[in-house]
XYZ file of C-alpha atoms in Angstrom:
725
model
C 12.991 20.413 26.908
C 12.119 21.987 23.883
C 10.244 19.271 22.563
C 7.874 19.255 25.171
C 7.597 22.994 25.468
C 6.444 22.422 22.031
C 3.748 19.756 22.622
C 2.439 21.748 25.539
C 1.874 24.899 23.065
C -0.510 22.872 21.369
C -2.300 21.381 23.713
C -2.697 24.530 25.127
C -3.340 25.947 21.302
C -6.008 22.556 20.892
C -7.839 24.051 24.514
C -8.286 27.541 22.917
C -9.289 26.789 19.820
C -12.128 24.303 21.527
C -12.981 27.292 24.085
C -14.224 29.205 20.726
C -17.948 29.814 20.471
C -19.847 27.455 18.290
C -20.036 30.156 15.069
C -15.833 30.541 15.586
C -15.502 27.177 15.448
C -16.696 26.345 11.912
C -14.311 28.874 10.778
C -11.159 27.313 8.916
C -8.147 27.674 10.853
C -4.648 28.989 8.359
C -2.157 26.848 9.180
C -0.093 29.488 8.636
C -1.214 31.144 11.620
C -0.328 28.089 13.910
C 3.259 27.736 14.963
C 4.296 23.964 13.723
C 6.203 22.036 16.656
C 9.907 22.490 15.640
C 12.198 19.441 16.876
C 15.540 19.776 19.180
C 18.782 19.877 17.290
C 21.346 17.604 18.218
C 24.155 17.536 15.739
C 25.400 13.788 14.616
C 28.691 13.675 12.637
C 28.550 11.093 10.263
C 31.614 10.415 8.611
C 32.357 8.366 5.242
C 35.060 7.901 2.580
C 36.532 11.277 3.934
C 33.048 12.969 3.821
C 31.001 14.370 6.763
C 27.902 14.854 6.957
C 25.859 16.524 10.067
C 22.430 15.623 10.741
C 20.385 17.305 13.519
C 18.010 14.972 13.887
C 19.672 11.714 14.541
C 18.484 11.262 18.396
C 15.259 10.477 16.827
C 16.050 7.011 16.353
C 15.585 4.447 18.461
C 15.703 0.803 19.520
C 13.149 -1.514 19.712
C 13.794 -2.297 23.196
C 13.257 1.379 23.895
C 9.951 0.959 21.964
C 9.217 -1.857 24.025
C 10.300 -0.465 27.364
C 7.223 0.177 29.534
C 8.360 3.238 31.323
C 10.738 5.276 28.769
C 13.617 6.458 28.827
C 14.280 10.429 28.293
C 15.078 9.767 24.802
C 12.211 7.777 23.999
C 9.825 10.558 25.507
C 11.342 13.119 23.374
C 10.527 11.214 20.310
C 7.356 10.564 21.316
C 6.727 14.147 22.818
C 7.839 15.222 19.018
C 5.725 12.417 17.478
C 2.485 13.260 19.096
C 2.968 17.359 18.734
C 3.217 16.961 14.702
C 0.253 14.739 15.033
C -1.333 17.544 17.189
C -0.237 20.074 14.606
C -1.767 18.073 11.759
C -5.060 17.991 13.638
C -5.214 21.579 14.112
C -4.074 22.585 10.449
C -6.267 19.995 9.169
C -9.222 20.813 11.879
C -11.483 22.508 8.940
C -11.431 19.980 7.027
C -12.924 17.419 9.741
C -16.360 17.337 8.018
C -14.677 16.631 4.479
C -12.844 13.910 5.740
C -15.931 12.173 7.799
C -17.931 12.336 4.363
C -14.999 11.065 2.501
C -14.342 8.231 4.632
C -18.628 7.751 4.927
C -18.285 7.704 1.052
C -15.799 4.790 0.765
C -17.169 2.907 3.442
C -20.771 3.249 1.836
C -19.387 1.668 -1.705
C -18.679 -1.679 0.062
C -20.710 -4.388 0.638
C -20.801 -5.204 4.482
C -22.221 -8.500 4.366
C -19.568 -9.678 1.189
C -17.789 -13.345 0.941
C -15.077 -14.036 -1.408
C -15.207 -16.465 -4.276
C -14.981 -20.287 -2.793
C -12.067 -21.882 -3.870
C -11.868 -25.736 -3.717
C -8.760 -27.714 -2.244
C -9.013 -31.492 -0.986
C -12.560 -32.231 -0.503
C -13.328 -28.733 0.729
C -14.663 -25.039 -0.219
C -12.417 -22.409 1.277
C -13.661 -18.673 1.306
C -13.717 -15.956 3.603
C -16.637 -13.537 4.834
C -17.558 -11.003 6.709
C -20.285 -9.757 8.516
C -22.552 -6.041 8.294
C -20.879 -4.308 11.024
C -17.836 -6.567 11.955
C -14.047 -5.642 10.558
C -12.223 -8.463 10.706
C -13.478 -11.680 8.436
C -14.441 -15.412 9.075
C -12.390 -17.620 7.722
C -14.443 -20.666 6.387
C -15.105 -23.679 4.520
C -17.729 -26.666 3.317
C -16.991 -29.806 2.614
C -17.719 -30.427 -1.198
C -20.121 -33.451 -0.336
C -22.045 -31.540 2.104
C -22.348 -27.768 1.091
C -25.129 -26.532 3.555
C -22.817 -26.954 6.386
C -20.196 -24.261 7.135
C -17.093 -24.874 9.375
C -16.325 -21.151 10.745
C -11.933 -22.223 11.334
C -11.084 -18.767 12.146
C -13.515 -16.113 13.714
C -11.632 -12.766 13.091
C -13.872 -10.091 15.092
C -13.521 -12.775 18.123
C -9.672 -12.997 17.891
C -9.149 -9.394 17.046
C -10.701 -7.861 19.966
C -8.925 -6.553 22.743
C -5.925 -5.583 20.086
C -5.380 -1.967 18.703
C -3.870 -4.179 15.986
C -4.904 -7.609 14.988
C -3.784 -9.304 11.450
C -4.075 -12.940 10.423
C -0.713 -14.102 8.471
C -0.616 -17.624 6.685
C -3.201 -20.381 7.042
C -2.300 -24.150 5.779
C -4.778 -26.866 6.505
C -2.965 -30.517 7.056
C -3.230 -33.088 4.193
C -6.170 -35.741 6.665
C -7.863 -31.920 6.954
C -7.608 -31.922 10.510
C -5.389 -29.304 11.279
C -4.964 -25.500 10.716
C -1.932 -23.665 10.887
C -2.307 -19.973 11.195
C -0.022 -16.781 12.117
C -1.001 -14.102 14.176
C 0.809 -10.716 14.388
C -0.622 -8.251 17.157
C 2.020 -5.474 16.891
C 2.265 -5.149 13.566
C 5.890 -5.495 13.275
C 5.116 -8.739 10.580
C 6.683 -11.062 13.275
C 3.889 -13.755 13.570
C 3.115 -16.666 16.513
C 2.028 -19.330 14.579
C -0.492 -21.216 16.437
C -2.601 -24.678 15.345
C -5.847 -25.517 15.388
C -7.762 -29.174 15.935
C -10.767 -28.370 13.223
C -12.654 -30.918 14.347
C -12.975 -30.488 18.234
C -12.540 -26.386 17.894
C -9.908 -26.289 20.022
C -6.192 -24.281 20.124
C -3.096 -27.041 20.245
C -0.458 -25.784 23.068
C 2.049 -25.143 20.195
C 3.077 -21.745 19.958
C 5.941 -20.786 16.930
C 7.009 -17.420 18.061
C 9.024 -15.018 15.780
C 7.886 -16.494 12.363
C 6.738 -15.089 8.848
C 3.477 -16.014 9.787
C 3.204 -19.081 7.314
C 3.935 -23.032 8.350
C 4.236 -25.804 5.813
C 2.882 -29.058 6.435
C 4.680 -32.366 5.169
C 2.353 -35.492 4.549
C 2.440 -37.349 7.659
C -0.112 -34.481 9.134
C 2.299 -33.803 12.086
C 5.534 -32.339 10.674
C 5.749 -28.526 9.833
C 8.507 -26.390 8.389
C 8.730 -22.847 9.078
C 11.097 -19.971 8.727
C 12.038 -17.350 11.680
C 13.393 -13.957 11.802
C 16.838 -12.273 12.997
C 15.662 -10.585 16.273
C 17.177 -7.142 15.549
C 17.083 -6.897 11.254
C 13.852 -9.261 11.251
C 15.286 -11.168 7.962
C 13.852 -14.292 7.445
C 17.226 -16.249 8.424
C 16.299 -19.736 9.136
C 13.986 -22.830 8.757
C 12.692 -25.440 11.187
C 11.231 -28.465 11.712
C 8.631 -28.679 14.211
C 6.611 -31.936 15.309
C 3.300 -30.977 16.675
C 2.978 -31.831 20.630
C 6.814 -30.852 21.043
C 8.444 -27.238 22.715
C 9.609 -25.140 20.239
C 13.098 -25.221 22.015
C 13.263 -28.928 20.602
C 12.662 -27.547 16.836
C 15.619 -28.998 14.247
C 17.134 -26.326 12.429
C 17.121 -27.607 8.631
C 18.111 -24.797 6.858
C 20.256 -21.313 8.282
C 20.996 -18.751 5.814
C 24.226 -17.297 7.127
C 24.396 -14.672 3.792
C 23.213 -11.168 5.070
C 21.923 -10.252 1.779
C 19.561 -13.205 1.223
C 16.763 -14.430 2.876
C 15.024 -17.353 2.929
C 11.599 -19.195 2.952
C 9.569 -22.575 2.539
C 6.638 -23.605 0.484
C 4.992 -26.572 -0.963
C 5.116 -27.734 -4.553
C 1.576 -27.630 -6.421
C 1.937 -31.442 -6.517
C 2.068 -31.585 -2.985
C 4.763 -34.129 -3.739
C 7.791 -31.748 -2.554
C 8.630 -29.350 -0.118
C 11.051 -26.339 -1.033
C 13.421 -24.139 0.731
C 14.177 -21.065 -1.428
C 17.028 -18.493 -0.777
C 16.326 -15.418 -2.177
C 18.248 -12.317 -2.861
C 17.658 -9.249 -5.269
C 19.483 -10.731 -8.093
C 20.182 -14.154 -7.144
C 18.257 -17.542 -6.124
C 18.834 -21.203 -4.960
C 16.180 -23.628 -3.728
C 16.742 -27.297 -2.075
C 14.076 -29.557 -1.571
C 12.647 -32.938 0.103
C 9.475 -35.520 -0.362
C 6.531 -34.366 1.703
C 6.283 -37.653 2.708
C 10.034 -38.143 3.899
C 10.354 -34.899 6.265
C 13.256 -35.962 8.353
C 14.717 -37.109 4.582
C 18.257 -35.361 3.103
C 17.245 -31.422 1.675
C 18.631 -32.067 -2.018
C 20.136 -28.477 -4.088
C 18.529 -28.145 -7.187
C 21.367 -25.283 -8.171
C 23.740 -23.446 -6.088
C 23.813 -20.035 -6.124
C 25.601 -17.732 -8.562
C 25.929 -14.246 -8.868
C 22.977 -12.534 -11.500
C 21.487 -16.123 -11.497
C 17.676 -15.936 -10.766
C 14.788 -19.051 -10.790
C 11.746 -20.285 -9.308
C 10.807 -23.604 -9.264
C 7.590 -25.871 -9.588
C 6.996 -29.372 -10.098
C 5.319 -31.511 -12.609
C 5.468 -35.377 -13.029
C 9.433 -36.431 -13.591
C 10.217 -32.833 -14.314
C 10.995 -29.509 -12.717
C 9.665 -26.740 -14.106
C 11.885 -23.303 -13.787
C 11.616 -19.857 -14.358
C 14.900 -18.294 -14.632
C 17.069 -15.414 -16.174
C 20.156 -17.862 -17.367
C 21.062 -16.505 -20.904
C 17.652 -14.670 -20.299
C 17.096 -11.331 -19.292
C 13.379 -11.603 -19.840
C 13.471 -14.796 -18.244
C 12.700 -18.311 -20.463
C 10.554 -21.546 -18.758
C 12.637 -24.463 -18.503
C 12.392 -27.927 -17.313
C 15.050 -30.680 -15.745
C 14.400 -34.188 -14.537
C 14.528 -34.267 -10.780
C 17.537 -36.703 -11.156
C 19.345 -34.168 -12.441
C 18.583 -30.913 -11.930
C 21.670 -28.748 -12.036
C 21.551 -25.701 -14.916
C 23.536 -27.618 -17.160
C 20.448 -30.166 -17.733
C 17.676 -27.300 -18.197
C 16.145 -27.762 -21.661
C 13.647 -24.721 -22.950
C 10.219 -25.025 -22.783
C 9.614 -21.536 -23.188
C 12.294 -19.630 -24.881
C 13.848 -16.157 -24.103
C 12.340 -13.217 -26.278
C 13.757 -10.027 -26.097
C 10.630 -8.060 -26.298
C 8.243 -10.479 -24.073
C 8.852 -10.421 -20.119
C 7.962 -14.130 -18.752
C 6.543 -13.482 -14.972
C 4.657 -16.382 -13.939
C 3.591 -19.977 -14.975
C 1.166 -22.293 -13.685
C 0.991 -26.026 -14.422
C -2.226 -28.399 -15.072
C -2.079 -31.896 -16.004
C -3.398 -30.979 -19.797
C -2.092 -26.966 -19.581
C 0.768 -24.769 -19.059
C -0.517 -20.655 -18.509
C 2.076 -18.277 -18.883
C 1.821 -14.940 -17.496
C 3.657 -12.594 -19.827
C 4.027 -8.380 -20.102
C 3.662 -7.731 -24.082
C 4.266 -3.674 -24.739
C 3.833 -3.300 -20.855
C 0.525 -4.982 -20.210
C -0.007 -8.562 -18.420
C -1.278 -11.093 -21.129
C -2.192 -14.446 -19.928
C -0.899 -17.253 -22.360
C -2.523 -20.764 -22.657
C -1.116 -23.703 -24.447
C -1.650 -27.667 -24.038
C 1.530 -29.535 -23.134
C 1.867 -30.850 -26.672
C 1.948 -27.180 -27.755
C -1.466 -26.984 -29.439
C -4.258 -24.522 -29.056
C -1.586 -21.495 -27.911
C -3.768 -18.714 -27.677
C -3.944 -15.431 -25.371
C -6.776 -14.512 -23.510
C -8.107 -11.231 -25.327
C -9.376 -8.220 -22.925
C -10.648 -4.837 -24.180
C -9.627 -2.139 -21.777
C -6.113 0.120 -23.048
C -4.975 0.188 -19.468
C -5.638 -3.051 -17.386
C -4.295 -5.967 -15.145
C -5.061 -9.161 -15.412
C -3.339 -12.507 -13.656
C -3.732 -16.053 -12.443
C -5.487 -16.690 -9.158
C -6.090 -19.095 -6.912
C -5.780 -22.732 -9.278
C -5.126 -25.567 -6.675
C -6.987 -27.890 -8.598
C -4.351 -29.576 -11.014
C -6.262 -32.023 -12.912
C -8.700 -29.606 -14.813
C -9.777 -27.205 -17.210
C -10.580 -24.598 -15.875
C -8.156 -21.891 -15.139
C -9.485 -18.819 -12.237
C -7.896 -15.486 -13.073
C -8.785 -11.881 -11.869
C -9.280 -8.842 -14.107
C -9.301 -4.973 -13.331
C -8.927 -1.922 -15.187
C -8.942 1.693 -14.415
C -13.072 1.963 -15.246
C -13.752 -1.902 -14.392
C -14.384 -3.434 -10.901
C -12.323 -6.487 -10.207
C -13.641 -9.737 -11.749
C -12.952 -13.146 -10.313
C -13.475 -15.078 -13.798
C -13.225 -18.730 -14.623
C -12.009 -19.648 -18.227
C -12.396 -22.702 -19.715
C -8.871 -23.595 -21.930
C -10.491 -25.671 -24.084
C -13.488 -24.216 -25.198
C -12.103 -20.571 -24.250
C -15.645 -19.996 -22.610
C -15.765 -17.486 -20.140
C -17.837 -17.307 -16.566
C -17.724 -14.143 -14.294
C -18.244 -15.474 -10.864
C -18.316 -12.679 -9.043
C -17.805 -8.356 -10.502
C -16.456 -6.073 -7.121
C -19.742 -4.538 -6.005
C -19.781 -0.845 -6.198
C -22.680 0.624 -3.842
C -23.431 3.876 -5.801
C -26.305 4.045 -7.315
C -24.845 6.409 -9.347
C -21.617 4.109 -9.934
C -21.193 2.563 -13.941
C -17.788 1.946 -15.501
C -19.475 3.381 -18.516
C -19.329 7.011 -16.588
C -15.553 7.234 -16.649
C -12.929 7.110 -20.001
C -9.140 5.579 -19.628
C -6.214 6.414 -21.588
C -3.127 5.108 -22.684
C -0.808 8.006 -23.432
C 3.393 8.021 -24.188
C 5.527 10.234 -22.490
C 9.102 10.758 -24.520
C 11.522 11.735 -21.442
C 14.815 13.402 -21.703
C 16.835 10.493 -23.219
C 14.327 9.408 -25.710
C 12.970 6.678 -24.254
C 9.018 6.359 -24.049
C 7.124 6.090 -20.935
C 3.653 4.684 -20.726
C 1.008 6.934 -18.757
C -2.402 5.329 -17.417
C -5.120 7.850 -17.258
C -8.929 7.762 -15.662
C -10.729 10.754 -15.201
C -15.134 10.734 -14.970
C -17.073 11.614 -18.526
C -17.899 15.399 -19.178
C -15.288 16.444 -16.796
C -13.567 19.545 -18.947
C -9.652 18.752 -19.097
C -7.457 22.345 -18.889
C -5.085 23.587 -17.200
C -7.584 24.300 -14.218
C -8.174 20.434 -13.834
C -6.730 18.805 -10.810
C -4.688 15.770 -11.438
C -2.873 13.118 -8.958
C 0.174 11.713 -10.745
C 1.408 8.133 -8.934
C 4.154 5.661 -9.313
C 6.108 3.194 -7.214
C 9.233 2.444 -9.299
C 11.547 0.026 -7.477
C 12.528 -3.736 -7.204
C 11.199 -4.498 -10.464
C 7.579 -3.757 -9.096
C 5.129 -2.663 -11.877
C 2.408 -0.027 -11.559
C -0.821 -1.869 -12.030
C -3.732 0.391 -13.753
C -6.305 -1.674 -11.144
C -9.707 -0.182 -10.005
C -10.263 1.499 -6.909
C -13.604 2.438 -5.615
C -12.035 4.645 -3.075
C -10.641 6.451 -6.152
C -14.226 7.132 -7.323
C -14.213 10.222 -4.376
C -11.272 12.088 -6.375
C -12.979 11.478 -10.209
C -16.366 12.328 -9.502
C -15.417 15.649 -8.065
C -13.587 15.962 -11.328
C -9.349 14.902 -10.830
C -7.533 13.346 -13.256
C -5.989 10.286 -12.041
C -2.819 9.432 -13.539
C -0.140 6.400 -13.084
C 3.472 6.422 -14.211
C 5.035 3.582 -15.506
C 8.173 4.720 -14.808
C 11.690 2.799 -15.053
C 12.684 0.938 -11.430
C 9.349 -1.136 -12.601
C 9.198 -3.914 -14.884
C 6.182 -2.989 -16.925
C 8.047 -2.719 -20.366
C 10.734 -5.556 -19.628
C 13.424 -6.445 -17.357
C 15.964 -3.843 -19.034
C 12.870 -1.109 -17.355
C 14.160 -1.994 -13.879
C 17.886 -2.374 -14.534
C 17.648 1.114 -16.042
C 15.783 2.307 -12.653
C 18.030 0.927 -10.245
C 21.885 0.742 -8.472
C 23.806 3.958 -10.339
C 20.966 4.523 -13.007
C 18.299 4.742 -10.124
C 17.976 8.906 -11.147
C 16.025 7.749 -14.237
C 13.004 6.652 -11.699
C 12.688 10.191 -10.601
C 13.364 11.814 -13.828
C 10.873 9.721 -15.904
C 8.083 10.952 -13.003
C 8.982 14.503 -13.335
C 9.018 14.274 -17.422
C 5.718 12.656 -17.168
C 4.697 15.284 -15.253
C 5.604 18.169 -17.797
C 3.973 16.118 -20.322
C 0.810 16.430 -18.673
C 1.038 19.954 -18.222
C 2.048 20.865 -21.881
C -0.498 18.003 -23.187
C -2.914 20.239 -21.657
C -4.144 18.056 -18.547
C -3.253 19.986 -15.714
C -0.878 22.778 -14.469
C 1.683 23.035 -11.948
C -1.078 24.949 -9.811
C -3.274 21.920 -10.119
C -0.940 18.547 -10.001
C -0.499 16.987 -7.220
C 1.813 13.665 -6.379
C 1.891 10.613 -4.239
C 3.340 7.619 -3.579
C 4.402 5.235 -0.850
C 7.505 3.538 0.734
C 9.885 3.199 -2.356
C 7.631 5.139 -3.902
C 7.796 7.818 -0.903
C 11.648 7.927 -1.892
C 10.335 9.275 -5.121
C 8.179 11.798 -3.747
C 11.207 13.145 -1.679
C 13.331 13.438 -4.908
C 11.047 14.962 -7.136
C 9.955 17.566 -4.338
C 13.781 17.941 -4.381
C 14.519 18.363 -8.226
C 11.501 20.040 -9.357
C 9.246 21.470 -6.302
C 7.893 23.906 -8.377
C 6.079 21.387 -10.763
C 3.506 19.875 -8.001
C 1.336 21.994 -6.132
C 0.950 19.458 -3.194
C 2.286 16.082 -2.661
C 1.335 13.136 -0.227
C 4.429 10.471 0.619
C 3.252 7.738 2.312
C 5.670 5.595 5.030
C 8.584 7.430 2.869
C 11.868 5.902 2.300
C 13.817 8.799 2.377
C 16.920 8.771 4.744
C 18.854 6.634 2.252
C 22.489 6.524 3.177
C 21.880 6.135 6.496
C 19.522 3.468 6.664
C 22.078 1.676 4.439
C 25.083 2.292 6.188
C 23.449 0.502 9.397
C 23.134 -3.327 9.061
C 20.993 -3.559 12.014
C 18.085 -1.994 10.114
C 16.016 -4.308 8.956
C 15.873 -5.247 4.670
C 19.393 -3.586 4.672
C 21.257 -6.276 3.913
C 19.068 -7.307 1.632
C 18.952 -4.590 -0.263
C 22.311 -3.768 -1.406
C 21.562 -4.811 -4.924
C 18.804 -2.693 -5.121
C 20.280 0.947 -3.951
C 23.999 -0.310 -3.720
C 26.344 -0.606 -0.737
C 27.164 3.045 0.735
C 30.856 1.477 2.015
C 31.448 1.318 -1.422
C 32.724 4.867 -2.390
C 30.800 4.787 -5.375
C 27.389 4.010 -4.302
C 27.769 6.250 -1.467
C 28.389 9.419 -3.658
C 25.263 8.385 -6.148
C 23.027 8.249 -3.285
C 23.900 11.087 -1.570
C 23.242 13.047 -4.593
C 19.441 11.827 -4.632
C 18.845 10.551 -0.983
C 15.842 13.294 0.020
C 16.980 14.048 3.322
C 20.077 14.666 2.638
C 19.415 17.369 -0.542
C 16.873 19.312 1.502
C 17.867 22.852 1.367
C 16.761 26.363 1.803
C 13.822 26.893 -0.997
C 10.117 26.489 -1.387
C 8.657 23.472 -1.502
C 5.217 22.232 -2.620
C 2.196 21.565 0.447
C 3.399 18.098 1.874
C 1.505 15.094 3.618
C 3.381 12.571 5.104
C 2.774 9.507 6.608
C 4.283 6.995 8.900
C 3.441 4.724 11.577
C 5.821 4.136 15.124
C 6.079 0.316 14.721
C 6.882 0.351 10.884
C 9.547 -2.205 10.372
C 10.428 -1.846 6.637
C 10.652 2.123 6.894
C 11.322 3.136 10.661
C 9.255 6.070 11.698
C 11.911 8.361 12.308
C 12.489 8.561 8.461
C 10.037 10.757 7.872
C 9.739 12.202 11.247
C 13.774 13.571 11.048
C 12.497 14.530 6.882
C 9.762 16.836 8.417
C 11.488 18.653 10.930
C 15.014 19.271 8.445
C 12.158 20.712 5.669
C 10.784 22.537 8.620
C 13.810 23.895 9.332
C 15.195 25.092 6.045
C 12.117 25.553 3.900
C 11.450 29.122 2.449
C 7.759 28.743 1.768
C 4.538 29.073 4.065
C 2.964 25.810 2.573
C 1.419 23.514 4.476
C 3.420 20.670 5.786
C 1.944 18.107 7.911
C 2.948 14.515 9.096
C 0.437 11.818 10.426
C 2.242 9.421 12.198
C -0.125 6.255 13.569
C 1.125 5.128 16.698
C -0.265 2.128 16.976
C 0.535 0.255 13.303
C 3.886 -0.199 10.873
C 4.033 0.193 7.281
C 0.620 -1.200 6.178
C -1.435 0.935 8.194
C -4.290 0.340 10.343
C -5.530 -3.260 10.488
C -9.126 -4.086 10.169
C -11.445 -4.010 6.876
C -12.207 0.257 7.032
C -10.186 1.770 9.697
C -7.469 2.380 6.953
C -9.753 4.738 5.161
C -9.395 7.363 7.235
C -5.875 7.413 6.218
C -7.182 7.270 2.529
C -9.708 10.433 3.190
C -7.157 12.271 5.132
C -4.487 12.035 1.930
C -7.729 13.068 -0.429
C -8.772 15.720 1.702
C -5.591 17.439 1.983
C -5.539 17.686 -1.871
C -9.355 18.923 -2.032
C -8.891 21.241 0.348
C -6.084 23.001 -1.250
C -7.760 22.923 -4.264
C -10.643 24.804 -2.988
C -12.920 21.688 -2.688
C -14.938 22.013 0.422
C -17.688 18.724 -0.124
């Protein structure tokens, strides 16, 4: 009832503001004069290891059944009322920035070419690409026959398919070997539970076959009628089963070919680049396992490559008579090995690229005459090219102090041409073809920035190193506009992620120009928990060393202040998902260092989520965070969990974003967090939440709609800086 009263109050406030004169409407509304929504408190006693936590906002959690009910029950209605009240409060508190948000959004959209198209790639006699038509939010998926380049086939019409859907996303697309059939996934809810459908590319008709509750991708056998696909557990959304489907049959008749019964693993299916083998992979944070069949015999018996072992990771591709395997077996930074197809277990693995202490082997790409290795050296990606006989071994050279480069779509096996993408903090993303024999490069396309004032030469990037509290040097990538005065008054946004071994890459963003052109410095902290400096970088930022992630970020912030790039009055922090956990932790640990924080879809209720194995991703992530059913991990998690460590003190200005349909970080985590922050914080700083009631973890669908949230985030920071334009 209290929530409904709060919601009524906010609606009344909006009505009151709307009734003011035009002159009064233009005045800024001070958030401190507006009453924020106050969530009701229903104490829930949570007990583990003789420890008791009281969660006053536990009631905000809803089941999928409750969320999907046509008529909401009382609890669901209370949750909806509260989320809507937070949205309305945010709208009122930020109303004076509406024109700024619109200007930012229009800027971002104006920089993007409206009738753009991707660089085509060739596959099995066709050239494939996507293109956009001006005024449309979704892509057209197209192909042309290589011997008839003038005739375009639109194989999927995104704008037409998205009609009447508030959210729409196309998942994996897979073409049969005879080029006549297309399998594709569709998600209209934003829960990443795709329906796989099929299209006859000769007639244009959709087949009657529909595969529900899938990962979104199907893999064709070479008979053009048999497919393999992964389904998800209906509650946890873990990919746990692989099925075989024969076109023309009902999904209920599909054969279960593999079930992953270990709840800490998920499974997936793919085809080797050679198209000869179909692979089923089982994956956990620290362990993997693969099995295979010949793609010509889809009814054959699956064979195991190497049985799973704790802490043994490997990935597989095929070439000639061998499987090529990237593995951490006796190799912290991974090595590349090969093994005969007839003898695949680990005792048969022979080094192709041995382990190196200071080089992380991230991936590999196989060609008929060449092997391409993606490595990470001194925190930056490199691309290494070598012939199978060892000749002409070299690295592609890059000039920027901080950049990202990686092989992209390379489906052609018998070629000397490698396609890769390159980007830096100052250089728009380029798609480049590289001749592995002559070393000649051809830029196929550089991202167009439709701004007559833009030039990559207008901006400066730097690579700095902050020595953090335990003596480790942490890289920081920085970009700013030339001519900007760097001082304690310079606004600076520090971003990072820092989990799962996912590295924060220094890439270009045309959206970011809206900050840089207004005098912001943008910085990326390459903190532990990522994998920038090698595998140890990840291992030193997870489990019982997770706090290194948070202290690294704080120490990078302190370093930027001490070096004169900014000051706490003008420094902002941003991170999303597990990076949102980072934001929550640094707000608790050193709130005075930040003038503002943007926490996107933040994972902040660590213990309660990891204790509940019905929540998507929980069991799969025990090796990342630990299992709190173990007392040691419980106590460590409790010492940093953002939600559990909110206390009565001053916090920085904060913008939190979430999505009601988020399957990865459920909406109730940020909703509970903001309620607790508002209850306990002792300051008058702005605290708002934007909950998109139609989307999930990835935000809005469509080409430009997501820019509105970016505009909100930028306006939030600019407003705190007193920037009006």
